[in-house]
Amino acid sequence: MRKAAYEAQDFMDSYQCSVSTIDDDGSTEEANLNLDRDLAMASERIGFIREETMMMNNSDTAKDLRSVSYSFPVDRSSTVQATPKKRVVGFDDDLLVIKERLYEDSANLQIIPVVGMGGIGKTTLARKAYDDSVLSQYFDKCAWITVSQEYQRREVLSGLLKSLKNEQSNENEAELAKLVYQSLFGRRYLIVIDDIWSTQAWDDFKMTFPDDGSGSRILLTTRLLDVASHARSSDAPVHQMKCLNNDRSWELLQESVFEQQSCPLQLVEVGKKIAENCGGLPLTIVVVAGLLLSSGNVMREEVWENVSENISSKEPTIALQCSKILCFSYDRLPLRLKPCFLYIAAFPEDSEIDVSKLIKLWVAEGFLKSNHQSKCLEDAGERYLEDLVNRSLLLVSKKGPDGKLETVGIHDMLREICITKAEEEGFLYHVSSKTNSGTEFVENPYRRLRIHCTKDFQEWKILDSSVRSVLLFSERYLSPRIDLRSRHVGVLDAPQVTWPILSHVISKFVNLRYFAFKLDHACPDGFPVSISKHPNLETIVVDNLDVTRFRNFWQVPYEMLKMPKLRHLIWNKDLQLSHPSDTRIVHESDLQTIEKVADFIFTEEIIEILVNLKKLAVEYFMNDHDWDYYNLENLCHLQSLEDLQISTSFWPCLSMWNHAFPIGLKKLSLHRIHFPWENMTIIGSLPNLQVLQMTRMAVHKVSKWVMMEGQFLQLKYFRSSLDSLLKWELEKEHFPCLESLILEGAKLINEIPSGIGEIDTLQYIELQYCKKSLVISAQQMQKHQH
């Protein structure tokens, strides 16, 4: 069936390629006849397969699991509540031992290895210890890094620097190691090294960590006892984790399914049997719990019996049994979720997968379908992703200020299942660098290709004409090359490949929907105008170097807005739309995202065009202009806009902001904007605002902010530097939904208003580089709360 469907897709793609090459005065009649004939043949073939499958389904050999339907009911009202919590059931003793070793009275650097099989809970245990609130007071520096089987030393060191909250550096390995060492020297630090696979990996990093008698600790997790023994401090014991016993397994299953409620009596016996068959592995138990929850009616006894029968222990080892259970969970996924899950195999091991990028790729691949509630495919992608998270097949790595998922990950064991299934089903093919230089020839048997490039200037020649998607992963400093022979490419994610390398072949890809590439100062013609001729492009992602030293901005042709299907235009530096030669270009563009654009002018024409825009990031350079020059009075007419980021490049900005914002805004970020505190009613009156960030506000007049009731009704996250604010007056009713307050660089205000501490929803306060008295008031507030 899959092969027949692929052939039908080939017919459609070939037809589009044929039509695109026909001259304007040519006829498409012959192409239409060929398409009709080919699709009729494909339809007939699929019909025969369907009939044969129905005959097989009527036999006694196909009565296994089709009686129970699994579909997860996702609550869209709260992403936070729908996310499963990480459990540490059964590991209380382990956690106590680890904490004692972290805080024991020893000035020497101590390496504490935690060893155990995959899925047993090593990372969860380490995370629980790492997140202990006492750590931030006991250790001066804390950082978390993941090494994995395939690691690049430079990547790990760079990630370690970032975790230590230092600036990201583009130095070589030796310089990065030196920066890490200097950052840690003389300080009591805690480093967690998660998922290390070899003694060589430990030897690559151990000299980076100073042993200067500060009482520092390194917590290390691994599956291999020899790695743990090699890395441990002399005579220090290796902490070996064990599988849960039957009672602990049942306790974890109950909590994962029913949370704080008790299990109905009629399900206890079969539930204990299921827990026992999970082999004491927490990962397997949690995944099975997700499977039970996805039944739509978790109280039905036949659902539990069905799962119990299909995970009964018949394998000789725990590892094989757990692998079988995880495969069973994949097999029970609805068809709509299977390709979305398999797509995770394309991303590097232990990577934090950007949710926004992942969903855009799903859209481009055609995996998503909208429903009657929302026609937006990106909204459907969020629902699909939450479904996979709720089934415990994906892990939440990071949430945004509004509680939505920002990055996700996957456990190593589930990733292995994902890769295996992707290869078995001809879904995805993996290749990686093998030689030091030269050319890699890829004869790809599948329609999707994932390339892992670790060599600079390496060329990849992809010979197979059936390739539809190419995803290339490499470090930012590498410059790979790529040569594609297929005309049917729909997804080309090559953010490190420069435009000149792709320019001679890109015109052939008439079906291209997702395109990521790099521009730098070596591109003499700036942004390639020819891209605007691709009729099916939905997402354009440009990774470009800081070229403002070489020219003012990258000029993007205004004609880009003519593109019929373009939805996302994403740029990691400033682009600038060129002035239109014809203001009647197009109306109601499908564009949902523009980031990041320079000196954007909100003309009436642009407002009419961008009626569907949801996210906009703008940077103003204010060259001899004030705000009136940019027609900001029209900004409020972008009624679909939900996320707005506005900044200026030079500080301070003398021109004062007093313009209204779009009424539908949910997220607003202002940076280096002269916005007086007495004008805050402009922002407070936005009815849907959930996230507000105001930093370095260039307010020159010392003032006070007296808040008014009936504003900021939905605000959950407030981050600000409180520039020039001397007094802040509020009651808890002024921020009725506030969950997080982040203040950075607040130098004038002496204390946090007492009304903040009385807000029922408040969970988190963070202070950075603030006045000492402000810190003391926060500590007193925390003490009072406890």
PDB file of C-alpha atoms in Angstrom, residues 16-17 20 484 486-492 499 502-517 527-540 557 559-568:
ATOM      1  CA  GLN A  16       3.904  19.465 -11.549  1.00  0.00           C
ATOM      2  CA  CYS A  17       7.447  19.360 -12.928  1.00  0.00           C
ATOM      3  CA  SER A  20       6.321  24.056 -14.779  1.00  0.00           C
ATOM      4  CA  LEU A 484      21.040  16.962  -5.338  1.00  0.00           C
ATOM      5  CA  SER A 486      16.224  14.708  -7.565  1.00  0.00           C
ATOM      6  CA  ARG A 487      13.750  17.236  -8.984  1.00  0.00           C
ATOM      7  CA  HIS A 488      11.081  16.285  -6.469  1.00  0.00           C
ATOM      8  CA  VAL A 489      12.657  17.665  -3.280  1.00  0.00           C
ATOM      9  CA  GLY A 490      10.017  19.203  -1.028  1.00  0.00           C
ATOM     10  CA  VAL A 491      12.093  19.751   2.129  1.00  0.00           C
ATOM     11  CA  LEU A 492      15.687  21.010   2.044  1.00  0.00           C
ATOM     12  CA  TRP A 499      23.444  29.966  -1.420  1.00  0.00           C
ATOM     13  CA  LEU A 502      22.636  25.586  -4.142  1.00  0.00           C
ATOM     14  CA  SER A 503      21.830  28.283  -6.691  1.00  0.00           C
ATOM     15  CA  HIS A 504      22.488  26.144  -9.783  1.00  0.00           C
ATOM     16  CA  VAL A 505      20.041  23.393  -8.747  1.00  0.00           C
ATOM     17  CA  ILE A 506      17.365  25.145  -6.697  1.00  0.00           C
ATOM     18  CA  SER A 507      15.349  26.217  -9.749  1.00  0.00           C
ATOM     19  CA  LYS A 508      14.619  22.548 -10.486  1.00  0.00           C
ATOM     20  CA  PHE A 509      12.794  22.013  -7.196  1.00  0.00           C
ATOM     21  CA  VAL A 510       9.307  23.121  -8.215  1.00  0.00           C
ATOM     22  CA  ASN A 511       7.762  21.174  -5.316  1.00  0.00           C
ATOM     23  CA  LEU A 512       9.955  22.817  -2.662  1.00  0.00           C
ATOM     24  CA  ARG A 513       7.947  23.696   0.464  1.00  0.00           C
ATOM     25  CA  TYR A 514      10.588  24.120   3.215  1.00  0.00           C
ATOM     26  CA  PHE A 515      13.976  25.700   2.459  1.00  0.00           C
ATOM     27  CA  ALA A 516      16.731  26.560   4.955  1.00  0.00           C
ATOM     28  CA  PHE A 517      20.113  27.845   3.743  1.00  0.00           C
ATOM     29  CA  PHE A 527      19.111  37.829  -1.194  1.00  0.00           C
ATOM     30  CA  PRO A 528      18.343  35.644  -4.254  1.00  0.00           C
ATOM     31  CA  VAL A 529      15.280  37.024  -6.025  1.00  0.00           C
ATOM     32  CA  SER A 530      14.777  33.708  -7.863  1.00  0.00           C
ATOM     33  CA  ILE A 531      13.435  32.114  -4.675  1.00  0.00           C
ATOM     34  CA  SER A 532      10.242  34.131  -5.082  1.00  0.00           C
ATOM     35  CA  LYS A 533       9.448  32.099  -8.226  1.00  0.00           C
ATOM     36  CA  HIS A 534       8.855  28.888  -6.248  1.00  0.00           C
ATOM     37  CA  PRO A 535       5.046  28.536  -6.145  1.00  0.00           C
ATOM     38  CA  ASN A 536       4.850  25.976  -3.309  1.00  0.00           C
ATOM     39  CA  LEU A 537       7.331  27.429  -0.803  1.00  0.00           C
ATOM     40  CA  GLU A 538       5.798  27.704   2.667  1.00  0.00           C
ATOM     41  CA  THR A 539       8.826  28.293   4.913  1.00  0.00           C
ATOM     42  CA  ILE A 540      12.090  30.124   4.205  1.00  0.00           C
ATOM     43  CA  PRO A 557      12.445  42.001  -2.696  1.00  0.00           C
ATOM     44  CA  GLU A 559       7.756  40.774  -4.555  1.00  0.00           C
ATOM     45  CA  MET A 560       8.302  37.992  -2.004  1.00  0.00           C
ATOM     46  CA  LEU A 561       4.821  38.860  -0.759  1.00  0.00           C
ATOM     47  CA  LYS A 562       3.453  37.617  -4.073  1.00  0.00           C
ATOM     48  CA  MET A 563       4.398  34.064  -3.190  1.00  0.00           C
ATOM     49  CA  PRO A 564       1.021  32.285  -2.970  1.00  0.00           C
ATOM     50  CA  LYS A 565       1.837  29.829  -0.150  1.00  0.00           C
ATOM     51  CA  LEU A 566       4.597  31.525   1.856  1.00  0.00           C
ATOM     52  CA  ARG A 567       3.767  31.317   5.576  1.00  0.00           C
ATOM     53  CA  HIS A 568       7.059  31.850   7.434  1.00  0.00           C
TER      54      HIS A 568
END
